[in-house]
Structure formats: structure tokens, C-alpha cells
GROMACS .gro file of C-alpha atoms in nm:
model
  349
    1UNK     CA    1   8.331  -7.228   3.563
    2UNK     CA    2   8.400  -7.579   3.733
    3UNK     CA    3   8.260  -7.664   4.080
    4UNK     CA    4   8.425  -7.535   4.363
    5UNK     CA    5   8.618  -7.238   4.211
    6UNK     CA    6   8.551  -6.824   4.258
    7UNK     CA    7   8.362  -6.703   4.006
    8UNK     CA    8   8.539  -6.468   3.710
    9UNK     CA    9   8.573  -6.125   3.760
   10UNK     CA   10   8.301  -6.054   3.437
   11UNK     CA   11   8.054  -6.315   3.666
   12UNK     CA   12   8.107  -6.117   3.968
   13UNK     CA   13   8.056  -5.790   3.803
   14UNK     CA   14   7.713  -5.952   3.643
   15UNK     CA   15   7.599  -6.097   3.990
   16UNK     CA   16   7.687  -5.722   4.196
   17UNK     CA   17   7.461  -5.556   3.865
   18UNK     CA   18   7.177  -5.786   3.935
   19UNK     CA   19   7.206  -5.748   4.299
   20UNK     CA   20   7.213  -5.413   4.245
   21UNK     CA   21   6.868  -5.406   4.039
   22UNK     CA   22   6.678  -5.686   4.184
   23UNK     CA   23   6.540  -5.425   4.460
   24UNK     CA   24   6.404  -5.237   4.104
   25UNK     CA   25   6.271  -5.497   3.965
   26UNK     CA   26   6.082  -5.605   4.259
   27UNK     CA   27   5.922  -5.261   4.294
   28UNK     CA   28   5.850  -5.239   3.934
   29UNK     CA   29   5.653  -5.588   3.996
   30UNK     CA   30   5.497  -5.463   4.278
   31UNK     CA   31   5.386  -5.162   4.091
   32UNK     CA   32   5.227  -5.307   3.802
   33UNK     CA   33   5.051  -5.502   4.024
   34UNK     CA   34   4.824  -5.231   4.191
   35UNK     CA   35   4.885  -5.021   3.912
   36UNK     CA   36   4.573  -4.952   3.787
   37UNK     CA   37   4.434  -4.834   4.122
   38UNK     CA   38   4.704  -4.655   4.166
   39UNK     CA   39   4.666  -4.482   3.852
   40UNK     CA   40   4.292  -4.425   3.913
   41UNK     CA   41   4.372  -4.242   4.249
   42UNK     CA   42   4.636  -4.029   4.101
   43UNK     CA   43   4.399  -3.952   3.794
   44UNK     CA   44   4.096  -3.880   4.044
   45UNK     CA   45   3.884  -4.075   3.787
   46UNK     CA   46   3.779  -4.396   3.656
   47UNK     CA   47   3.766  -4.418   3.313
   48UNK     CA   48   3.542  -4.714   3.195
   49UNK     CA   49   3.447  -4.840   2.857
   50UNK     CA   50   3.093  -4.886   2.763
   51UNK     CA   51   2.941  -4.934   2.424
   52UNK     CA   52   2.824  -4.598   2.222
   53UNK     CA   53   2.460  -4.678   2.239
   54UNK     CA   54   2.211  -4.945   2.377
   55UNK     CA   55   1.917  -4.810   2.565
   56UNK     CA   56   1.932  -4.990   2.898
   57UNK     CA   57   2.292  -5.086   2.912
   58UNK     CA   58   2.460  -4.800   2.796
   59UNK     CA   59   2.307  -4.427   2.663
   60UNK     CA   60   2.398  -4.074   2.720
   61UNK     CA   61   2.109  -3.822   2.764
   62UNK     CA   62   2.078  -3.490   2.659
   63UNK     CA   63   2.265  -3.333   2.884
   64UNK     CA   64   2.537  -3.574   2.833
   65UNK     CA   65   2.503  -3.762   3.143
   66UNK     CA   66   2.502  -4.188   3.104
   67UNK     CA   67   2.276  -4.412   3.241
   68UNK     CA   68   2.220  -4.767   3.207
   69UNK     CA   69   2.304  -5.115   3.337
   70UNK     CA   70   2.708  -5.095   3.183
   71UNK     CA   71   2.693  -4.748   3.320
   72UNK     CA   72   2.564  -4.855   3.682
   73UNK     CA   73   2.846  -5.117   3.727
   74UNK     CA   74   3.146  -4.859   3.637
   75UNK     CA   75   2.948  -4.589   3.946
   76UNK     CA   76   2.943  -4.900   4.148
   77UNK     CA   77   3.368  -4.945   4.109
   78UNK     CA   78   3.432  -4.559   4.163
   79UNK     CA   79   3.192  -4.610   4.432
   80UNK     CA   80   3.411  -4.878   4.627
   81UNK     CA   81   3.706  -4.649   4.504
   82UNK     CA   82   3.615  -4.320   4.573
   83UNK     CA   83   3.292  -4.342   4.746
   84UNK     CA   84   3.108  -4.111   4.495
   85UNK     CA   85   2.971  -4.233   4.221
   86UNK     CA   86   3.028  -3.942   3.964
   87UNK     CA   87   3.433  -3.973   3.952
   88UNK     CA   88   3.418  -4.176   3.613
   89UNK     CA   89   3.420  -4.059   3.284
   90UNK     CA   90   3.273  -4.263   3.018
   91UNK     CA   91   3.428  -4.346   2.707
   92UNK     CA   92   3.179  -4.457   2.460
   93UNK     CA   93   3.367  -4.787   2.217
   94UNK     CA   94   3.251  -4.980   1.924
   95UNK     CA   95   3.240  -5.336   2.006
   96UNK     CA   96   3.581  -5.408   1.763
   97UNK     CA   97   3.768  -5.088   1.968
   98UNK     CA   98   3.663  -5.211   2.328
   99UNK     CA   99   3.927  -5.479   2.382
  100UNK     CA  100   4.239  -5.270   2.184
  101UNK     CA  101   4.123  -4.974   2.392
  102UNK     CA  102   4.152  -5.177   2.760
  103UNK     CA  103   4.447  -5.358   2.634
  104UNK     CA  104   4.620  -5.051   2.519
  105UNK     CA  105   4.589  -4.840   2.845
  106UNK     CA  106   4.301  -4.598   2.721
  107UNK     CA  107   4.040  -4.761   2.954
  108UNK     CA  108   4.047  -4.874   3.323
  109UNK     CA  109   3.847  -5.151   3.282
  110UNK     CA  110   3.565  -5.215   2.998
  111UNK     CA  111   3.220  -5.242   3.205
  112UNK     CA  112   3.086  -5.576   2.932
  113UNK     CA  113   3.317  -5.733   2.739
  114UNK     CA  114   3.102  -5.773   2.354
  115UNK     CA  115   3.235  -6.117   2.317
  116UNK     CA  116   3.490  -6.344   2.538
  117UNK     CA  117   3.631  -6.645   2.412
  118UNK     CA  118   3.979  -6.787   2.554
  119UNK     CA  119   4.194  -6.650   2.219
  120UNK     CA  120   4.047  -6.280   2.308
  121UNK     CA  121   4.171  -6.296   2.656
  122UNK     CA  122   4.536  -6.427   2.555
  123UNK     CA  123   4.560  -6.242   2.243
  124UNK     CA  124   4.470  -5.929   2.433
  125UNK     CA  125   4.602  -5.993   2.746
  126UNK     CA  126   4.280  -5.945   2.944
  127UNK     CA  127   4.076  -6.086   3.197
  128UNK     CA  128   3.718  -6.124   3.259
  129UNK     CA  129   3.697  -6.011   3.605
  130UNK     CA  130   3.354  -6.132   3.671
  131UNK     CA  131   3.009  -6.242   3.481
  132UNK     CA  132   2.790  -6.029   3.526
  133UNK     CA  133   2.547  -6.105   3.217
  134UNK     CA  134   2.419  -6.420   3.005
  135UNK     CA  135   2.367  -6.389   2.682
  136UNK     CA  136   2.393  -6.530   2.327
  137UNK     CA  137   2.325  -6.488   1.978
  138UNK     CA  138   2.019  -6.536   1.812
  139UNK     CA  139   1.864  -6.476   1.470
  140UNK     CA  140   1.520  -6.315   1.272
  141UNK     CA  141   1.373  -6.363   0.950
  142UNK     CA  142   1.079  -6.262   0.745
  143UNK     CA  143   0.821  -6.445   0.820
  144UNK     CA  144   0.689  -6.542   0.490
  145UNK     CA  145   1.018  -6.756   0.438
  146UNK     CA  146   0.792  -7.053   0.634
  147UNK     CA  147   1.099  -7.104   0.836
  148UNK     CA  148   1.056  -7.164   1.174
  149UNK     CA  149   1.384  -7.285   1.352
  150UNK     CA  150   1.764  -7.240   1.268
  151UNK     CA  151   1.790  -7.598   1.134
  152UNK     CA  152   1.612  -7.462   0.828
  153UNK     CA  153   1.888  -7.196   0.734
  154UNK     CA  154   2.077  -7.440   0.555
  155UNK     CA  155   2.283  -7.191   0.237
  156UNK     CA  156   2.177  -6.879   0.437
  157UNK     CA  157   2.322  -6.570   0.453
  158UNK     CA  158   2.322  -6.416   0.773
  159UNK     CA  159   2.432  -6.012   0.864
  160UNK     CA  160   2.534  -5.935   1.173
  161UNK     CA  161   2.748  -5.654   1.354
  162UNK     CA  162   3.126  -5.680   1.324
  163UNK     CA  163   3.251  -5.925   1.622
  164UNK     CA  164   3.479  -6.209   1.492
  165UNK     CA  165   3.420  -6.440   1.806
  166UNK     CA  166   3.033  -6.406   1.752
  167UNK     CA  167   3.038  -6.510   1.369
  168UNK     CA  168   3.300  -6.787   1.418
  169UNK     CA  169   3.073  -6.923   1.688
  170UNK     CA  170   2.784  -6.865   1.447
  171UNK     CA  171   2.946  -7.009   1.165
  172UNK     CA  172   3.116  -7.291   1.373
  173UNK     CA  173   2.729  -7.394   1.463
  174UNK     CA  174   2.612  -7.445   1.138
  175UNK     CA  175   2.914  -7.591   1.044
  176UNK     CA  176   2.911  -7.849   1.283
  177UNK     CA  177   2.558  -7.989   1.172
  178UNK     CA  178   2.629  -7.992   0.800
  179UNK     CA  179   2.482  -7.651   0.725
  180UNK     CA  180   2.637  -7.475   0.495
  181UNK     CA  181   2.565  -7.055   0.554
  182UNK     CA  182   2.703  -6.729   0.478
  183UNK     CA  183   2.830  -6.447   0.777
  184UNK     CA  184   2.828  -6.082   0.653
  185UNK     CA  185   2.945  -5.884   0.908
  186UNK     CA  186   2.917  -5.490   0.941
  187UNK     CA  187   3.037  -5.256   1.193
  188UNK     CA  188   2.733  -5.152   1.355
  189UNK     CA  189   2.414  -5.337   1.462
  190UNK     CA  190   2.211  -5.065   1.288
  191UNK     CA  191   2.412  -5.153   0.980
  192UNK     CA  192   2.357  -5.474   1.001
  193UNK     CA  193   2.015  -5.480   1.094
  194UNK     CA  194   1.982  -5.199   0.757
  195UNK     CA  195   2.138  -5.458   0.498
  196UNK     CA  196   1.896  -5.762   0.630
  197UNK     CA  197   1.587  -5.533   0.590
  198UNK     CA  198   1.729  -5.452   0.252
  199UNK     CA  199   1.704  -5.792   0.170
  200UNK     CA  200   2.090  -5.849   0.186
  201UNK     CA  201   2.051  -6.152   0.433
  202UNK     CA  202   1.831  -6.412   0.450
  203UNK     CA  203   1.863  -6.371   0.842
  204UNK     CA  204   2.023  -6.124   1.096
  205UNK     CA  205   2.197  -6.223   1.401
  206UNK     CA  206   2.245  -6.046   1.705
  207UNK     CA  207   2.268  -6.052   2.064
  208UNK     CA  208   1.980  -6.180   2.231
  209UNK     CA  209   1.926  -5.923   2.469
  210UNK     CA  210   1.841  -5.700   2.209
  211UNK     CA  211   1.730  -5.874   1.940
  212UNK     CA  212   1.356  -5.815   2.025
  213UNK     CA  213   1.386  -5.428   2.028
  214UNK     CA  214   1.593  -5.488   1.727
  215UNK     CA  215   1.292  -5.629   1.606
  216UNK     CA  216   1.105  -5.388   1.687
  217UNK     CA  217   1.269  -5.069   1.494
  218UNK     CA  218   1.233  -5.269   1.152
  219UNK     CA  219   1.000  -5.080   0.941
  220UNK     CA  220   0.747  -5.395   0.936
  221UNK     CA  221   0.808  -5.570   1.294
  222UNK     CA  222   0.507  -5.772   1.245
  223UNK     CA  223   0.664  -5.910   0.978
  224UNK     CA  224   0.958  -6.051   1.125
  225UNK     CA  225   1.030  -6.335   1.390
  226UNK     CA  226   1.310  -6.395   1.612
  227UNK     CA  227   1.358  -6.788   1.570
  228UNK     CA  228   1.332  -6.990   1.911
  229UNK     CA  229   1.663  -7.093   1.939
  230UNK     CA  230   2.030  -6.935   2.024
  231UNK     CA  231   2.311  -7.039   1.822
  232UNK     CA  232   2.528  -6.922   2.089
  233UNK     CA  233   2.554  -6.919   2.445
  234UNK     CA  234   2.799  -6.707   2.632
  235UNK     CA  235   2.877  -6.492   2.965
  236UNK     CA  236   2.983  -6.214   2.952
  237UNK     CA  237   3.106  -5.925   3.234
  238UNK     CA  238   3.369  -5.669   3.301
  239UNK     CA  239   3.723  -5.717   3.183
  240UNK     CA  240   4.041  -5.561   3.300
  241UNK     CA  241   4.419  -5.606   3.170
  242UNK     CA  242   4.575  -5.955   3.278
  243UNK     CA  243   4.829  -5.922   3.599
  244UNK     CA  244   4.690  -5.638   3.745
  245UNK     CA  245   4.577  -5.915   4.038
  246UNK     CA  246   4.458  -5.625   4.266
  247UNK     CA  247   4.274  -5.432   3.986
  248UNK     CA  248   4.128  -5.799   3.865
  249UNK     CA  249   4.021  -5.848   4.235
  250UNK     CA  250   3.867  -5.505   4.349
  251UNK     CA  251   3.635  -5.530   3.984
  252UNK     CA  252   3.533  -5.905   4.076
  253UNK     CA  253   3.436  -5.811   4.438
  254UNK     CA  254   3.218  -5.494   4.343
  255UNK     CA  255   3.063  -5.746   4.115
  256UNK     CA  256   3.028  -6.017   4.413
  257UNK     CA  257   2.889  -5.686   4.623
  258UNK     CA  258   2.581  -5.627   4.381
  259UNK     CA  259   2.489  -6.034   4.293
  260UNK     CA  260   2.533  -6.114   4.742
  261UNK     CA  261   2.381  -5.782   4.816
  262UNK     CA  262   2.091  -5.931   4.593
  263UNK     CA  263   2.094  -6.260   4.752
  264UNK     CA  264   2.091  -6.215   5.067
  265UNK     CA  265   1.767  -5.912   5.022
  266UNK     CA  266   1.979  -5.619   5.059
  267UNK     CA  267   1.913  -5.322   4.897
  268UNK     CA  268   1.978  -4.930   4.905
  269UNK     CA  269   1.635  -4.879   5.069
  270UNK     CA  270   1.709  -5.146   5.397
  271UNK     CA  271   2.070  -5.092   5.397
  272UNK     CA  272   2.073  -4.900   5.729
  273UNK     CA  273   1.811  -5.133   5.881
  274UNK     CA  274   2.053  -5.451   5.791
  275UNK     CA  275   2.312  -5.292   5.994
  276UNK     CA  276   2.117  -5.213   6.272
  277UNK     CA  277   1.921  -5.581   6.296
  278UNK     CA  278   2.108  -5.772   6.083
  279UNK     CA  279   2.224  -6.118   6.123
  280UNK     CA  280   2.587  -6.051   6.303
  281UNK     CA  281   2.734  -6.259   6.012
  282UNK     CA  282   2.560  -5.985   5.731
  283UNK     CA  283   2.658  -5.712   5.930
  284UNK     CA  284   3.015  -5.822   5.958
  285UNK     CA  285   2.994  -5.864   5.582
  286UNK     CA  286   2.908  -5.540   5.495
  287UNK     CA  287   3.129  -5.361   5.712
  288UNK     CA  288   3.455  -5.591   5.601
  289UNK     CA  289   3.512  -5.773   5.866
  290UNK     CA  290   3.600  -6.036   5.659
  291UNK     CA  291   3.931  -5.887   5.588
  292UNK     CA  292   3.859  -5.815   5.232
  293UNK     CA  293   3.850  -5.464   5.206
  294UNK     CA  294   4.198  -5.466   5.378
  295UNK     CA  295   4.367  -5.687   5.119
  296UNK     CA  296   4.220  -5.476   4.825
  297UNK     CA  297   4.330  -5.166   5.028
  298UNK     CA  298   3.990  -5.022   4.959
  299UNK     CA  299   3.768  -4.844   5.295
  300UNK     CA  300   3.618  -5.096   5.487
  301UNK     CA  301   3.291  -4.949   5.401
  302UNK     CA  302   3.366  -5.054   5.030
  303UNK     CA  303   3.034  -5.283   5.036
  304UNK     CA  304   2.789  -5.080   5.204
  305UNK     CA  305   2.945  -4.785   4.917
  306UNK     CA  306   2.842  -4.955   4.666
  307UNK     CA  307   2.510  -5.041   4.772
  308UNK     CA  308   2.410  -4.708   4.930
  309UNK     CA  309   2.518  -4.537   4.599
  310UNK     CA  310   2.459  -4.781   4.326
  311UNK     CA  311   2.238  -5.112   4.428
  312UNK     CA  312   2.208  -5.427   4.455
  313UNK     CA  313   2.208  -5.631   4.098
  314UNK     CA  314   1.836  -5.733   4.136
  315UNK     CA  315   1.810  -5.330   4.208
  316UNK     CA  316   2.035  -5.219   3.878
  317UNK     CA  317   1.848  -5.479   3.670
  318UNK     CA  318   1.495  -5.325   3.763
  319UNK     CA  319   1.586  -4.959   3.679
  320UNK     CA  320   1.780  -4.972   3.340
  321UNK     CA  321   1.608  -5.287   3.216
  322UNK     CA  322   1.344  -5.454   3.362
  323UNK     CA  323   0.997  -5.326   3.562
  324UNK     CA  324   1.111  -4.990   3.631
  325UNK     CA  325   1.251  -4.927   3.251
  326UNK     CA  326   1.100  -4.887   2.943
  327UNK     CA  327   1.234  -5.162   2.815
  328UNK     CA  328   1.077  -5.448   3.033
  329UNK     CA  329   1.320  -5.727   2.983
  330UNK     CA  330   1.240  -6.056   3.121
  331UNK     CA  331   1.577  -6.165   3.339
  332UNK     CA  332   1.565  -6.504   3.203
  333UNK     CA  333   1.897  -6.662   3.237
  334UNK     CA  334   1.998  -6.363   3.447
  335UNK     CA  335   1.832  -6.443   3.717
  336UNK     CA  336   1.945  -6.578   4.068
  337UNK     CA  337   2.076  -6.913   4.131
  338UNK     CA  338   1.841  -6.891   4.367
  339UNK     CA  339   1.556  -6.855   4.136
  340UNK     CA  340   1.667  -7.081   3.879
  341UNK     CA  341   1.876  -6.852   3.649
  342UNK     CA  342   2.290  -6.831   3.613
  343UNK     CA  343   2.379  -6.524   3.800
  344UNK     CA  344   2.573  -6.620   4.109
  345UNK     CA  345   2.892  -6.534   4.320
  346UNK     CA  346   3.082  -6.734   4.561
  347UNK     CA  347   3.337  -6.451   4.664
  348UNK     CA  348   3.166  -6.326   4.980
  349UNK     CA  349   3.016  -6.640   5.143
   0.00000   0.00000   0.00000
């Protein structure tokens, strides 16, 4: 068509058809962008992703209830949601099904990604929301092999549970100093940890935050040591599909809820007192007077919700893992900022 003339009567008729569905298309954007809230509304329940078992994180009891750190942070989002805590429903994944399930629609949002690397976000088209947890891999072997750090693993063989990132990572460490090892990878940790005690591996990797209860459930702990050193570092949290910007951003400020509630000595048990003698700037937090809670088009309560009903982090922590669990878990790298560890937010300043 040259410059200046009308367009053809097959242009006009293409311009008055995407006139006509522009006003569609825009909705359908607008839709997929609060669609997962949306959906969770409708539904009446969050449906979250957690592992299938891992005392302190994620474990069902016997009367099928869940409890655990994973399992705390899912309450917290139906909590900002619905302002209950027991609208979710819990749908136990391997680590190799969590990602497929969130990506394919069958989850809401998967309360700890296994393993995040920048090819499992695109591939999948997810996002980590938040991080919520530090972690990394580390390794054990017998301890009549005389070895005493990973630099001596050179021709090893090494099981570990079925998580591609993970053994790249582990492999790409070795391979970058010259060392020359072998991955086997199985589907479960309990697999894995089997074969090694077998004598399979030289080694077995796993994640460091269980690695010493791992440990411990070989037949012969005192046999065993888990070497000083990770061979992987990473952070981990909850992930939700990529462009669901709403979704994204309600996960990532319940998260920002639990690590400020934390910081700034909030907890369930002075929650009412911090509204009543706060600092106005705290109380003005908590109530969403920052204009938050508006944007997310959550209750303006959404904060004190969650921490009524769920915790702070320091609080969640304490009950599924550390001092007030059986499992005692140092937080080491999860601890404050403000006490010299990793976890920290800069959402609700």
C-alpha cells in the first residue's frame, strides 16, 4: 500500500477484526495475570506442592494431617488468602515431579523448589517467588577410607537422589578442579542413601540440611562422616508459574511477612501488644497502610493473618526444625542478616 492512499478493502476488514478482538485479548491478559488467585478463590483451596516425606519440612501424621516447615509456609499463603489456615490441600511430589506438576497447572505454587538454576526456571516457565532457605549439597563416606575432605574424591563414585541440576553442579565441581568422579543418581534419597551403604558409591551426596539425619539412619552411623565442605551452594524458596505477576507478588510478600515479622521481634504471642504500643511506623505496617495489601487485592489485615495464624520465620523455624523439634537443626546460613546468616527481605521496609 503506498503512503497516503486508503487502505484495501481485505486491510480494512483485518484492522475492524482486530479492533474487534483487541478488547478480548486485553481481558484474556488481564486474566492470566491474577489468574491463579482467582482460581484459588473460585476453588476455595490452595493447593501447594511439598515433598512426600522429610521430617521437619514436610510429613503427614497419622491422621493424615501435614506439618512441617514447607507445610507452614503454604498455611501462611491461604492465611493471607483466606484467613484460615486449613483451606490447602497438600499434594505430596517427588523432587523430579515438583516443577512438571507447578508448570503444568496441578499445583498453585510448590512451597521449596528441590533445585533452581536459571535453565529450570526458563525451561519450565517458573519463578522463584522468594528464598526462603539456604542450602547445598554435601557428601559422607566411610570413615575407614582416611579421606577427610572432597579434594580427595578424585575417580569417585558418588549416589545421590535423582535431581539433574544437583549432579551437574556436583559433577561441574569436580570437574572444574581436575577431578575426575562418577554421579549415580536414583529417585529417592532412601535409594540413594541404600546403594552407598551397599557399597555402590564411594560417597553419597545430598542436601545438607539433611545429610546429618541421613547419617544417622545408616545401619553403622558411627561409621560414617559427612566431609566439611559443600560442593554446592544454593537458595532455594517457593516457586510459582512465570507471568502470573500478582500470584508471583502475593507468594513473595507472605514470604517478606514471616522474615520482617522476624526482624523487627514480632511474633504470634506479642502481635496484639505491637498494635496496641507499637512504633506508629510497625503498626502501619501490619495493618497495610503501606498500600500493599490493596495492590495484591488481598484484606488489609493480610500481615497480621499470617502472623496470628502461622508465625513469624524465626517462629516456623523453632517448631518444625530447630529448639522446639526433634530435630534440633542449627540455622546456620539461615539465620538473620541481622545475626550474620543469609535470610533477609527488603519488600516491606
Amino acid at each position: 500500500m503506498q503512503r497516503g492512499s486508503q487502505p484495501s478493502s481485505a486491510w480494512r476488514t483485518r484492522i475492524l477484526v482486530l479492533a474487534a478482538l483487541l478488547p478480548f485479548l486485553l481481558s484474556g491478559l488481564a486474566r492470566a495475570e491474577a489468574g491463579t488467585l482467582e482460581t484459588v478463590r473460585e476453588r476455595g483451596l490452595l493447593v501447594c506442592g511439598v515433598g512426600s516425606e522429610q521430617p521437619g519440612f514436610f510429613a503427614p501424621d497419622d491422621a493424615g494431617g501435614w506439618s512441617g516447615f514447607d507445610v507452614d509456609f503454604c498455611r501462611a499463603v491461604a492465611a493471607a488468602v483466606f484467613k484460615a489456615t486449613d483451606r490447602v490441600q497438600f499434594r505430596p511430589l517427588m523432587p523430579s515431579e515438583r516443577l512438571k506438576a507447578l508448570s503444568a497447572g496441578e499445583v498453585d505454587l510448590i512451597a521449596r523448589v528441590p533445585t533452581w538454576n536459571i535453565e529450570t526456571a526458563v525451561e519450565n516457565s517458573l519463578e522463584l517467588a522468594a528464598t526462603t532457605w539456604f542450602d547445598g549439597t554435601g557428601i559422607i563416606v566411610r570413615k575407614d577410607l582416611g579421606i577427610t575432605s572432597v579434594r580427595e574424591l578424585s575417580g569417585a563414585s558418588i549416589c545421590m537422589r535423582s535431581a539433574a541440576t544437583a549432579g551437574q553442579a556436583v559433577l561441574g565441581y569436580f570437574s572444574a578442579r581436575g577431578m575426575p568422579v562418577e554421579v549415580k543418581t536414583l529417585e529417592k534419597p532412601e535409594d540413594a542413601a541404600a546403594a552407598y551403604e551397599r557399597g555402590d558409591c564411594t560417597a553419597f551426596a545430598g542436601p545438607l540440611e539433611s545429610l546429618e539425619i541421613e547419617r544417622q539412619h545408616l545401619a553403622a552411623p558411627e561409621d560414617h562422616i559427612v566431609l566439611p565442605e559443600p560442593v554446592q551452594g544454593e537458595p532455594l524458596g517457593p516457586a510459582v508459574r512465570a507471568g502470573d505477576v500478582v500470584w508471583r507478588d502475593i507468594v513473595r510478600s507472605v514470604a517478606a511477612v514471616m522474615i520482617g515479622a522476624e526482624e523487627r521481634g514480632v511474633t504470634s504471642a506479642n502481635l496484639d501488644q505491637q498494635l496496641g504500643d507499637g512504633p506508629p511506623q510497625l503498626k502501619r505496617w501490619l495493618q497495610g497502610g503501606n498500600g500493599l495489601a490493596a495492590r495484591l487485592g488481598l484484606a488489609q489485615s493480610f500481615a497480621i493473618d499470617v502472623i496470628r495464624l502461622v508465625g513469624n520465620y524465626g517462629e516456623s523455624f523453632a517448631r518444625n526444625l530447630g529448639s522446639g523439634s526433634p530435630n534440633g537443626y542449627a540455622r546456620g546460613l539461615n539465620r538473620l542478616w541481622l545475626n550474620g546468616g543469609l535470610i533477609t527481605t527488603t519488600l516491606l521496609r
